[in-house]
CSV table of N, CA and C in Angstrom, one decimal:
chain,number,residue,atom,x,y,z
A,1339,UNK,N,132.6,161.3,166.4
A,1339,UNK,CA,133.5,162.0,166.0
A,1339,UNK,C,133.6,163.8,166.6
A,1340,UNK,N,132.6,163.8,166.5
A,1340,UNK,CA,132.2,165.7,166.9
A,1340,UNK,C,132.9,165.6,168.6
A,1341,UNK,N,132.6,164.7,169.1
A,1341,UNK,CA,132.7,164.6,170.3
A,1341,UNK,C,134.1,164.9,171.0
A,1342,UNK,N,134.9,164.2,169.9
A,1342,UNK,CA,136.3,163.7,169.9
A,1342,UNK,C,137.1,165.4,169.0
A,1343,UNK,N,136.5,165.9,168.6
A,1343,UNK,CA,136.9,166.9,167.9
A,1343,UNK,C,136.7,168.2,169.2
A,1344,UNK,N,135.4,168.1,169.5
A,1344,UNK,CA,134.9,169.0,170.9
A,1344,UNK,C,135.9,168.7,172.4
A,1345,UNK,N,136.1,167.3,172.5
A,1345,UNK,CA,137.3,166.9,173.5
A,1345,UNK,C,138.6,167.7,173.2
A,1346,UNK,N,139.3,167.3,172.0
A,1346,UNK,CA,140.6,168.0,171.5
A,1346,UNK,C,140.3,169.6,172.0
A,1347,UNK,N,139.4,170.0,171.2
A,1347,UNK,CA,139.2,171.7,171.1
A,1347,UNK,C,139.5,172.1,172.7
A,1348,UNK,N,139.1,171.6,173.5
A,1348,UNK,CA,138.8,171.8,174.9
A,1348,UNK,C,140.1,171.8,175.5
A,1349,UNK,N,140.5,170.7,175.5
A,1349,UNK,CA,142.2,170.3,175.9
A,1349,UNK,C,143.0,171.0,175.6
A,1350,UNK,N,142.9,171.6,174.2
A,1350,UNK,CA,144.2,172.8,173.9
A,1350,UNK,C,143.7,174.0,174.6
A,1351,UNK,N,142.7,174.2,175.1
A,1351,UNK,CA,142.4,175.4,175.5
A,1351,UNK,C,142.6,175.7,176.6
A,1352,UNK,N,143.0,174.3,178.0
A,1352,UNK,CA,143.0,174.0,178.8
A,1352,UNK,C,144.7,173.8,179.0
A,1353,UNK,N,145.3,173.4,177.9
A,1353,UNK,CA,146.6,173.3,177.7
A,1353,UNK,C,147.1,174.9,177.7
A,1354,UNK,N,146.8,175.5,177.0
A,1354,UNK,CA,147.2,176.6,176.8
A,1354,UNK,C,146.9,178.0,177.5
A,1355,UNK,N,146.4,177.1,178.8
A,1355,UNK,CA,146.1,178.3,180.0
A,1355,UNK,C,144.7,179.2,180.0
A,1356,UNK,N,143.8,178.7,178.9
A,1356,UNK,CA,142.7,179.9,178.5
A,1356,UNK,C,141.9,179.6,179.5
A,1357,UNK,N,141.8,178.8,180.4
A,1357,UNK,CA,140.7,178.6,181.7
A,1357,UNK,C,141.1,179.4,182.9
A,1358,UNK,N,140.3,179.9,183.6
A,1358,UNK,CA,140.4,180.0,184.9
A,1358,UNK,C,139.7,179.6,186.0
A,1359,UNK,N,139.8,179.5,187.4
A,1359,UNK,CA,139.0,179.0,188.0
A,1359,UNK,C,137.6,179.4,188.5
A,1360,UNK,N,137.1,178.5,188.8
A,1360,UNK,CA,135.5,179.0,189.0
A,1360,UNK,C,135.2,179.7,190.0
A,1361,UNK,N,134.6,181.0,190.3
A,1361,UNK,CA,134.5,181.2,191.8
A,1361,UNK,C,133.0,181.6,192.0
A,1362,UNK,N,132.1,181.2,193.2
A,1362,UNK,CA,131.1,181.8,193.2
A,1362,UNK,C,130.9,182.7,194.6
A,1363,UNK,N,130.0,183.8,194.4
A,1363,UNK,CA,129.9,184.8,195.3
A,1363,UNK,C,129.2,184.3,196.6
A,1364,UNK,N,129.8,185.3,197.1
A,1364,UNK,CA,129.5,184.6,198.8
A,1364,UNK,C,128.1,184.5,199.3
A,1365,UNK,N,127.7,185.6,198.9
A,1365,UNK,CA,126.1,185.9,199.3
A,1365,UNK,C,125.6,187.1,198.5
A,1366,UNK,N,124.5,187.0,197.8
A,1366,UNK,CA,123.7,188.0,196.9
A,1366,UNK,C,123.6,188.9,198.0
A,1367,UNK,N,123.3,190.4,197.7
A,1367,UNK,CA,123.2,191.5,198.2
A,1367,UNK,C,121.8,192.0,197.5
A,1368,UNK,N,120.7,191.9,197.9
A,1368,UNK,CA,119.3,192.0,198.0
A,1368,UNK,C,119.2,193.7,197.4
A,1369,UNK,N,120.0,194.5,198.2
A,1369,UNK,CA,120.2,195.8,198.0
A,1369,UNK,C,120.5,196.4,196.8
A,1370,UNK,N,121.5,195.9,196.1
A,1370,UNK,CA,121.7,195.8,194.7
A,1370,UNK,C,120.6,196.0,193.5
A,1371,UNK,N,120.3,196.7,192.6
A,1371,UNK,CA,119.7,196.7,191.6
A,1371,UNK,C,120.1,195.8,190.3
A,1372,UNK,N,119.8,194.8,190.1
A,1372,UNK,CA,120.3,194.0,189.0
A,1372,UNK,C,120.9,194.8,187.9
A,1373,UNK,N,121.9,195.0,188.1
A,1373,UNK,CA,122.8,196.1,187.1
A,1373,UNK,C,123.0,195.2,185.5
A,1374,UNK,N,122.8,193.8,184.9
A,1374,UNK,CA,122.8,193.7,184.2
A,1374,UNK,C,121.3,193.7,183.5
A,1375,UNK,N,120.6,193.7,184.3
A,1375,UNK,CA,119.0,193.9,183.6
A,1375,UNK,C,118.8,195.2,183.1
A,1376,UNK,N,119.5,196.1,183.8
A,1376,UNK,CA,119.3,197.5,183.5
A,1376,UNK,C,120.4,197.4,182.4
A,1377,UNK,N,121.3,196.9,182.3
A,1377,UNK,CA,121.9,197.2,180.7
A,1377,UNK,C,121.7,197.1,179.9
A,1378,UNK,N,121.0,195.9,179.6
A,1378,UNK,CA,120.4,195.0,178.5
A,1378,UNK,C,119.2,195.9,177.7
A,1379,UNK,N,118.2,196.2,179.0
A,1379,UNK,CA,117.2,196.9,178.3
A,1379,UNK,C,117.4,197.9,177.3
A,1380,UNK,N,118.6,198.7,177.4
A,1380,UNK,CA,118.7,199.6,176.5
A,1380,UNK,C,119.8,199.6,175.1
A,1381,UNK,N,120.2,198.1,175.0
A,1381,UNK,CA,121.1,197.3,174.2
A,1381,UNK,C,120.3,196.9,172.9
A,1382,UNK,N,120.6,197.4,171.6
A,1382,UNK,CA,120.0,196.7,170.2
A,1382,UNK,C,120.3,195.6,169.7
A,1383,UNK,N,119.9,194.4,170.3
A,1383,UNK,CA,120.4,193.8,169.6
A,1383,UNK,C,120.3,193.3,168.5
A,1384,UNK,N,120.7,191.8,168.0
A,1384,UNK,CA,120.8,192.1,166.3
A,1384,UNK,C,119.5,191.0,166.1
A,1385,UNK,N,119.4,190.1,167.1
A,1385,UNK,CA,118.3,189.6,166.8
A,1385,UNK,C,117.0,189.8,167.6
A,1386,UNK,N,115.5,189.1,167.0
A,1386,UNK,CA,114.5,189.5,167.4
A,1386,UNK,C,114.0,189.1,169.3
A,1387,UNK,N,115.2,188.0,169.4
A,1387,UNK,CA,115.1,187.1,170.6
A,1387,UNK,C,115.8,188.5,171.8
A,1388,UNK,N,115.1,188.7,172.7
A,1388,UNK,CA,115.7,189.6,173.6
A,1388,UNK,C,115.9,188.8,175.2
A,1389,UNK,N,117.2,189.5,175.7
A,1389,UNK,CA,117.4,188.8,177.1
A,1389,UNK,C,116.0,188.9,178.3
A,1390,UNK,N,115.7,187.7,178.8
A,1390,UNK,CA,114.6,187.4,179.4
A,1390,UNK,C,114.8,188.3,180.6
A,1391,UNK,N,113.9,189.0,180.9
A,1391,UNK,CA,113.6,190.2,182.1
A,1391,UNK,C,113.9,189.8,183.2
A,1392,UNK,N,113.8,188.4,183.7
A,1392,UNK,CA,113.8,188.1,185.2
A,1392,UNK,C,114.8,187.0,185.4
A,1393,UNK,N,116.0,187.3,184.7
A,1393,UNK,CA,117.3,186.0,184.4
A,1393,UNK,C,117.7,186.5,185.8
A,1394,UNK,N,118.6,185.5,186.3
A,1394,UNK,CA,119.0,185.3,187.5
A,1394,UNK,C,121.2,185.4,187.4
A,1395,UNK,N,121.2,185.0,186.0
A,1395,UNK,CA,122.2,184.6,185.7
A,1395,UNK,C,122.2,185.2,184.0
A,1396,UNK,N,123.5,185.3,183.9
A,1396,UNK,CA,123.8,185.8,182.4
A,1396,UNK,C,125.4,185.2,181.7
A,1397,UNK,N,125.1,184.6,180.7
A,1397,UNK,CA,126.0,184.2,180.0
A,1397,UNK,C,126.7,184.9,178.8
A,1398,UNK,N,127.9,185.2,178.8
A,1398,UNK,CA,128.2,186.3,177.7
A,1398,UNK,C,129.3,185.0,177.2
A,1399,UNK,N,128.9,184.5,176.0
A,1399,UNK,CA,129.6,183.8,175.0
A,1399,UNK,C,130.3,183.9,173.7
A,1400,UNK,N,131.2,184.6,173.5
A,1400,UNK,CA,132.1,184.8,172.3
A,1400,UNK,C,132.2,183.7,171.4
A,1401,UNK,N,131.6,184.0,170.1
A,1401,UNK,CA,131.5,182.8,169.5
A,1401,UNK,C,131.5,183.5,168.2
A,1402,UNK,N,132.0,182.9,166.8
A,1402,UNK,CA,131.7,183.0,165.4
A,1402,UNK,C,131.6,182.1,164.9
A,1403,UNK,N,130.7,182.3,163.5
A,1403,UNK,CA,130.5,181.3,162.3
A,1403,UNK,C,131.6,180.6,162.1
A,1404,UNK,N,132.7,181.5,161.9
A,1404,UNK,CA,133.9,180.8,161.0
A,1404,UNK,C,134.9,180.1,162.0
A,1405,UNK,N,134.8,179.9,163.2
A,1405,UNK,CA,135.4,179.5,164.5
A,1405,UNK,C,135.1,177.8,164.8
A,1406,UNK,N,135.9,177.1,164.2
A,1406,UNK,CA,135.9,175.5,164.3
A,1406,UNK,C,135.8,175.0,165.8
A,1407,UNK,N,136.2,175.5,166.4
A,1407,UNK,CA,135.8,175.0,168.2
A,1407,UNK,C,134.4,175.6,168.7
A,1408,UNK,N,134.2,177.0,168.0
A,1408,UNK,CA,132.7,177.5,168.4
A,1408,UNK,C,131.5,176.9,167.4
A,1409,UNK,N,131.8,176.1,166.5
A,1409,UNK,CA,130.7,175.7,165.8
A,1409,UNK,C,130.7,174.2,166.5
A,1410,UNK,N,131.8,173.9,167.2
A,1410,UNK,CA,131.6,172.1,167.9
A,1410,UNK,C,131.2,172.4,168.9
A,1411,UNK,N,130.9,173.6,169.4
A,1411,UNK,CA,130.5,173.6,171.0
A,1411,UNK,C,128.8,174.2,170.8
A,1412,UNK,N,128.8,174.9,169.6
A,1412,UNK,CA,127.4,175.7,169.8
A,1412,UNK,C,126.2,174.3,169.7
A,1413,UNK,N,126.1,173.6,169.4
A,1413,UNK,CA,125.1,172.4,169.6
A,1413,UNK,C,124.8,172.0,171.2
A,1414,UNK,N,125.7,172.1,171.7
A,1414,UNK,CA,125.6,171.5,173.2
A,1414,UNK,C,125.0,172.8,174.1
A,1415,UNK,N,125.3,173.9,173.6
A,1415,UNK,CA,125.3,175.3,174.3
A,1415,UNK,C,123.5,175.4,173.8
A,1416,UNK,N,123.5,175.3,172.8
A,1416,UNK,CA,121.8,175.6,172.3
A,1416,UNK,C,120.8,174.0,172.9
A,1417,UNK,N,121.6,173.4,172.9
A,1417,UNK,CA,120.4,172.1,173.7
A,1417,UNK,C,120.5,172.4,175.2
A,1418,UNK,N,121.4,172.8,176.0
A,1418,UNK,CA,121.5,173.1,177.1
A,1418,UNK,C,120.5,174.8,177.3
A,1419,UNK,N,120.6,175.4,176.3
A,1419,UNK,CA,119.6,177.0,176.6
A,1419,UNK,C,118.3,176.6,177.2
A,1420,UNK,N,117.5,175.4,176.3
A,1420,UNK,CA,116.4,175.3,176.5
A,1420,UNK,C,116.3,174.9,178.6
A,1421,UNK,N,117.1,174.2,179.1
A,1421,UNK,CA,117.2,173.8,180.7
A,1421,UNK,C,117.6,175.5,181.2
A,1422,UNK,N,118.5,175.9,180.8
A,1422,UNK,CA,119.3,177.0,181.1
A,1422,UNK,C,118.2,178.3,181.5
A,1423,UNK,N,116.9,178.4,180.6
A,1423,UNK,CA,116.1,179.6,180.5
A,1423,UNK,C,115.0,179.1,181.5
A,1424,UNK,N,115.0,177.9,181.9
A,1424,UNK,CA,113.6,177.0,183.2
A,1424,UNK,C,114.5,177.5,184.2
A,1425,UNK,N,116.0,178.1,184.2
A,1425,UNK,CA,116.4,178.4,185.7
A,1425,UNK,C,116.7,179.9,185.9
A,1426,UNK,N,116.4,180.1,184.9
A,1426,UNK,CA,116.6,181.9,184.7
A,1426,UNK,C,117.9,182.1,184.6
A,1427,UNK,N,118.7,181.2,183.3
A,1427,UNK,CA,119.8,181.8,182.7
A,1427,UNK,C,120.1,182.1,181.1
A,1428,UNK,N,120.5,183.0,181.4
A,1428,UNK,CA,120.3,183.9,180.1
A,1428,UNK,C,122.0,184.1,179.1
A,1429,UNK,N,121.7,183.2,177.8
A,1429,UNK,CA,123.4,183.2,177.6
A,1429,UNK,C,122.9,184.8,176.2
A,1430,UNK,N,124.2,185.2,176.2
A,1430,UNK,CA,124.0,186.6,175.5
A,1430,UNK,C,125.1,186.3,174.5
A,1431,UNK,N,124.9,186.1,172.9
A,1431,UNK,CA,126.4,185.9,172.3
A,1431,UNK,C,126.8,187.1,171.8
A,1432,UNK,N,127.7,187.1,172.0
A,1432,UNK,CA,128.9,188.0,171.7
A,1432,UNK,C,129.7,188.0,170.5
A,1433,UNK,N,128.7,188.1,169.7
A,1433,UNK,CA,129.6,187.7,167.8
A,1433,UNK,C,130.6,188.8,167.3
A,1434,UNK,N,131.7,187.5,167.1
A,1434,UNK,CA,132.8,187.9,166.5
A,1434,UNK,C,132.9,188.0,165.0
A,1435,UNK,N,131.9,187.8,164.4
A,1435,UNK,CA,131.6,187.7,163.0
A,1435,UNK,C,132.0,189.2,162.6
A,1436,UNK,N,132.1,189.5,161.0
A,1436,UNK,CA,132.2,191.1,160.8
A,1436,UNK,C,130.9,191.7,160.4
A,1437,UNK,N,130.0,190.9,159.9
A,1437,UNK,CA,128.9,191.8,159.8
A,1437,UNK,C,127.5,191.1,160.5
A,1438,UNK,N,126.7,191.7,160.8
A,1438,UNK,CA,125.3,191.3,161.5
A,1438,UNK,C,124.9,190.6,160.8
A,1439,UNK,N,125.0,190.4,159.6
A,1439,UNK,CA,124.1,189.2,158.7
A,1439,UNK,C,125.0,187.6,158.9
A,1440,UNK,N,125.9,187.9,159.2
A,1440,UNK,CA,127.0,186.8,159.2
A,1440,UNK,C,126.6,186.0,160.7
A,1441,UNK,N,126.6,187.0,161.7
A,1441,UNK,CA,126.0,186.7,163.0
A,1441,UNK,C,124.7,185.7,163.4
A,1442,UNK,N,123.5,186.3,162.8
A,1442,UNK,CA,122.3,186.1,162.8
A,1442,UNK,C,122.4,184.9,161.6
A,1443,UNK,N,122.7,184.7,160.5
A,1443,UNK,CA,122.6,183.5,159.9
A,1443,UNK,C,123.4,182.3,160.9
A,1444,UNK,N,124.5,182.6,161.9
A,1444,UNK,CA,125.3,181.7,162.5
A,1444,UNK,C,124.2,181.2,163.8
A,1445,UNK,N,123.6,182.3,164.2
A,1445,UNK,CA,122.2,181.6,165.1
A,1445,UNK,C,121.4,180.8,164.6
A,1446,UNK,N,120.7,181.2,163.3
A,1446,UNK,CA,119.6,180.6,162.7
A,1446,UNK,C,119.9,179.1,162.1
A,1447,UNK,N,121.5,178.9,161.9
A,1447,UNK,CA,121.8,177.8,161.3
A,1447,UNK,C,121.6,176.6,162.4
A,1448,UNK,N,122.0,177.2,163.9
A,1448,UNK,CA,121.9,176.5,165.1
A,1448,UNK,C,120.6,176.5,165.8
A,1449,UNK,N,119.6,177.3,165.4
A,1449,UNK,CA,118.5,177.7,166.1
A,1449,UNK,C,118.5,177.8,167.2
A,1450,UNK,N,119.5,179.1,167.7
A,1450,UNK,CA,119.9,179.5,168.9
A,1450,UNK,C,119.0,180.0,169.8
A,1451,UNK,N,118.3,180.9,169.4
A,1451,UNK,CA,117.1,181.3,170.4
A,1451,UNK,C,117.3,182.5,171.2
A,1452,UNK,N,118.8,183.1,171.2
A,1452,UNK,CA,119.2,183.9,172.2
A,1452,UNK,C,119.7,185.1,171.4
A,1453,UNK,N,119.9,186.0,172.4
A,1453,UNK,CA,120.2,187.2,171.6
A,1453,UNK,C,121.5,187.9,171.2
A,1454,UNK,N,121.9,188.2,170.6
A,1454,UNK,CA,123.4,188.7,170.0
A,1454,UNK,C,123.6,189.8,169.8
A,1455,UNK,N,124.6,190.4,169.9
A,1455,UNK,CA,125.4,191.6,169.9
A,1455,UNK,C,126.7,191.7,169.4
A,1456,UNK,N,127.2,192.3,168.5
A,1456,UNK,CA,128.5,192.1,167.6
A,1456,UNK,C,129.5,192.7,168.8
A,1457,UNK,N,130.3,191.9,169.1
A,1457,UNK,CA,131.9,192.6,169.6
A,1457,UNK,C,132.5,194.0,169.5
A,1458,UNK,N,131.9,194.3,168.0
A,1458,UNK,CA,132.0,195.8,167.7
A,1458,UNK,C,131.2,196.8,167.8
A,1459,UNK,N,130.1,196.6,168.5
A,1459,UNK,CA,129.1,197.4,169.1
A,1459,UNK,C,129.5,197.9,170.4
A,1460,UNK,N,130.0,199.1,170.5
A,1460,UNK,CA,130.2,199.9,171.9
A,1460,UNK,C,129.2,199.4,172.9
A,1461,UNK,N,128.1,199.4,172.6
A,1461,UNK,CA,127.2,198.8,173.8
A,1461,UNK,C,127.5,197.8,174.7
A,1462,UNK,N,128.4,196.5,174.0
A,1462,UNK,CA,129.0,195.5,174.8
A,1462,UNK,C,129.6,196.1,175.7
A,1463,UNK,N,130.2,197.1,175.7
A,1463,UNK,CA,131.3,197.3,176.8
A,1463,UNK,C,130.4,197.5,178.2
A,1464,UNK,N,128.8,197.8,177.8
A,1464,UNK,CA,128.0,198.6,179.2
A,1464,UNK,C,127.7,197.1,179.9
A,1465,UNK,N,127.9,196.0,179.6
A,1465,UNK,CA,127.2,194.9,180.3
A,1465,UNK,C,128.5,194.6,181.3
A,1466,UNK,N,127.6,194.8,182.7
A,1466,UNK,CA,128.1,194.5,183.5
A,1466,UNK,C,129.0,193.2,183.6
A,1467,UNK,N,130.2,193.4,184.4
A,1467,UNK,CA,131.3,191.6,184.0
A,1467,UNK,C,131.8,191.7,182.6
A,1468,UNK,N,131.4,192.7,182.0
A,1468,UNK,CA,131.6,192.1,180.4
A,1468,UNK,C,133.3,192.6,180.5
A,1469,UNK,N,134.2,191.5,179.4
A,1469,UNK,CA,135.3,191.9,179.4
A,1469,UNK,C,136.0,191.2,178.1
A,1470,UNK,N,136.6,191.8,177.1
A,1470,UNK,CA,136.8,191.7,176.0
A,1470,UNK,C,137.7,189.9,176.1
A,1471,UNK,N,137.5,189.3,174.6
A,1471,UNK,CA,137.8,188.0,174.7
A,1471,UNK,C,139.2,187.7,174.1
A,1472,UNK,N,140.0,186.8,175.0
A,1472,UNK,CA,141.6,186.5,174.7
A,1472,UNK,C,141.5,185.9,173.4
A,1473,UNK,N,140.5,185.2,173.2
A,1473,UNK,CA,140.3,184.5,171.9
A,1473,UNK,C,138.7,183.5,172.3
A,1474,UNK,N,138.4,182.9,171.1
A,1474,UNK,CA,137.2,182.2,171.3
A,1474,UNK,C,137.2,180.6,171.0
A,1475,UNK,N,136.3,179.8,171.3
A,1475,UNK,CA,135.4,180.5,172.3
A,1475,UNK,C,135.7,180.9,173.9
A,1476,UNK,N,135.0,182.0,173.8
A,1476,UNK,CA,135.1,182.5,175.7
A,1476,UNK,C,133.9,182.5,176.0
A,1477,UNK,N,133.5,182.3,177.3
A,1477,UNK,CA,132.8,182.5,178.0
A,1477,UNK,C,132.6,183.2,179.6
A,1478,UNK,N,131.8,184.1,179.8
A,1478,UNK,CA,131.8,184.8,180.8
A,1478,UNK,C,130.4,184.8,181.4
A,1479,UNK,N,130.3,184.4,182.8
A,1479,UNK,CA,129.0,183.5,183.2
A,1479,UNK,C,129.0,185.2,184.6
A,1480,UNK,N,128.3,185.8,184.9
A,1480,UNK,CA,127.5,186.8,185.9
A,1480,UNK,C,126.6,186.6,186.6
A,1481,UNK,N,126.0,187.0,187.7
A,1481,UNK,CA,125.3,186.9,188.4
A,1481,UNK,C,124.1,188.1,187.7
A,1482,UNK,N,123.0,188.4,188.4
A,1482,UNK,CA,122.2,189.9,187.5
A,1482,UNK,C,122.7,190.7,188.3
A,1483,UNK,N,123.8,191.1,189.3
A,1483,UNK,CA,124.3,192.3,189.7
A,1483,UNK,C,125.6,192.5,188.9
A,1484,UNK,N,126.0,191.5,188.3
A,1484,UNK,CA,127.3,191.7,187.2
A,1484,UNK,C,128.5,191.0,187.7
A,1485,UNK,N,128.5,190.6,188.8
A,1485,UNK,CA,129.8,190.0,189.8
A,1485,UNK,C,130.0,188.6,188.8
A,1486,UNK,N,131.3,188.8,188.3
A,1486,UNK,CA,131.4,187.3,187.4
A,1486,UNK,C,131.8,186.2,188.5
A,1487,UNK,N,131.0,185.0,188.3
A,1487,UNK,CA,131.1,183.7,188.5
A,1487,UNK,C,132.2,183.1,187.9
A,1488,UNK,N,132.1,183.2,186.4
A,1488,UNK,CA,133.3,182.3,185.9
A,1488,UNK,C,133.5,183.2,184.5
A,1489,UNK,N,135.1,182.8,184.0
A,1489,UNK,CA,135.7,183.6,183.3
A,1489,UNK,C,136.6,182.8,182.4
A,1490,UNK,N,136.3,182.4,181.3
A,1490,UNK,CA,137.4,181.3,180.8
A,1490,UNK,C,136.8,180.9,179.4
A,1491,UNK,N,137.3,179.7,179.2
A,1491,UNK,CA,137.2,178.8,177.7
A,1491,UNK,C,135.7,179.1,177.7
A,1492,UNK,N,135.3,178.7,176.3
A,1492,UNK,CA,133.4,178.6,176.0
A,1492,UNK,C,133.2,177.6,176.7
A,1493,UNK,N,134.0,176.4,176.7
A,1493,UNK,CA,133.4,174.9,177.5
A,1493,UNK,C,132.8,175.4,179.1
A,1494,UNK,N,133.2,176.4,179.3
A,1494,UNK,CA,133.0,176.5,180.9
A,1494,UNK,C,131.3,176.7,180.8
A,1495,UNK,N,130.8,177.1,179.5
A,1495,UNK,CA,129.3,177.0,179.8
A,1495,UNK,C,128.8,175.7,180.2
A,1496,UNK,N,129.4,174.8,179.9
A,1496,UNK,CA,128.6,173.5,179.9
A,1496,UNK,C,128.9,173.1,181.6
A,1497,UNK,N,129.1,174.1,181.9
A,1497,UNK,CA,129.2,173.4,183.6
A,1497,UNK,C,128.4,174.3,184.3
A,1498,UNK,N,127.1,175.3,183.7
A,1498,UNK,CA,126.8,176.5,183.9
A,1498,UNK,C,126.0,175.9,185.4
A,1499,UNK,N,125.7,174.7,185.6
A,1499,UNK,CA,124.8,173.9,186.5
A,1499,UNK,C,125.7,174.1,187.7
A,1500,UNK,N,126.8,173.9,187.6
A,1500,UNK,CA,127.9,173.8,189.1
A,1500,UNK,C,128.3,175.8,189.1
A,1501,UNK,N,128.3,176.4,188.2
A,1501,UNK,CA,128.3,177.9,188.5
A,1501,UNK,C,127.8,178.5,189.1
A,1502,UNK,N,126.3,178.1,188.4
A,1502,UNK,CA,124.6,178.8,188.7
A,1502,UNK,C,124.0,178.1,189.9
A,1503,UNK,N,124.8,178.0,190.9
A,1503,UNK,CA,123.7,177.3,192.2
A,1503,UNK,C,123.3,178.9,192.8
A,1504,UNK,N,122.0,178.2,193.2
A,1504,UNK,CA,121.5,179.3,193.9
A,1504,UNK,C,122.1,179.6,195.3
A,1505,UNK,N,121.9,180.8,195.8
A,1505,UNK,CA,123.1,180.9,197.1
A,1505,UNK,C,122.1,181.2,198.3
A,1506,UNK,N,122.6,180.3,199.0
A,1506,UNK,CA,121.7,180.1,200.3
A,1506,UNK,C,121.6,181.5,201.2
A,1507,UNK,N,120.9,181.8,201.7
A,1507,UNK,CA,120.7,183.0,202.3
A,1507,UNK,C,121.1,182.8,203.7
A,1508,UNK,N,121.6,183.5,204.9
A,1508,UNK,CA,121.7,183.3,206.3
A,1508,UNK,C,120.8,183.0,206.6
A,1509,UNK,N,120.6,182.3,207.8
A,1509,UNK,CA,119.4,182.4,208.9
A,1509,UNK,C,119.9,183.4,209.9
A,1510,UNK,N,118.8,184.6,210.3
A,1510,UNK,CA,118.8,185.4,211.1
A,1510,UNK,C,118.7,184.8,212.1
A,1511,UNK,N,119.4,185.1,213.4
A,1511,UNK,CA,119.4,184.3,214.7
A,1511,UNK,C,118.5,185.3,215.4
């Protein structure tokens, strides 16, 4: 039954035109300072979980405890998060709850283990590649430099294996 609800929720987002196409960065520029890493080190997160220092990709997941589609998506995101961490992909929850306590309780309920910042915190605007959500759940996936690889419905997080592919370096001749 949960799978049917999740499928219908995702389908409604597609019909409403909430999703955007996935784009991959052409090639990483090694001369760039990892912009997201620099931004997250100065942010006070609501949870004791801090973003991993060596992440190659970041997922900004807009979600809230009162949102049915968000709650339907969260168990799979939490399950995938363990695999994501092994691939150096960090999830940062952008909480749409009104209080820090509600956002913390939401994460604790799902045993999420990823950092959270409220959307009302001005520091969220310093995250490279961040944009406010048109609706929730919404996800944005960026590389360490802040280049947006995906922005759209939160279910896009489940496609992280396709979106966060290692960039192949061009061989020098």
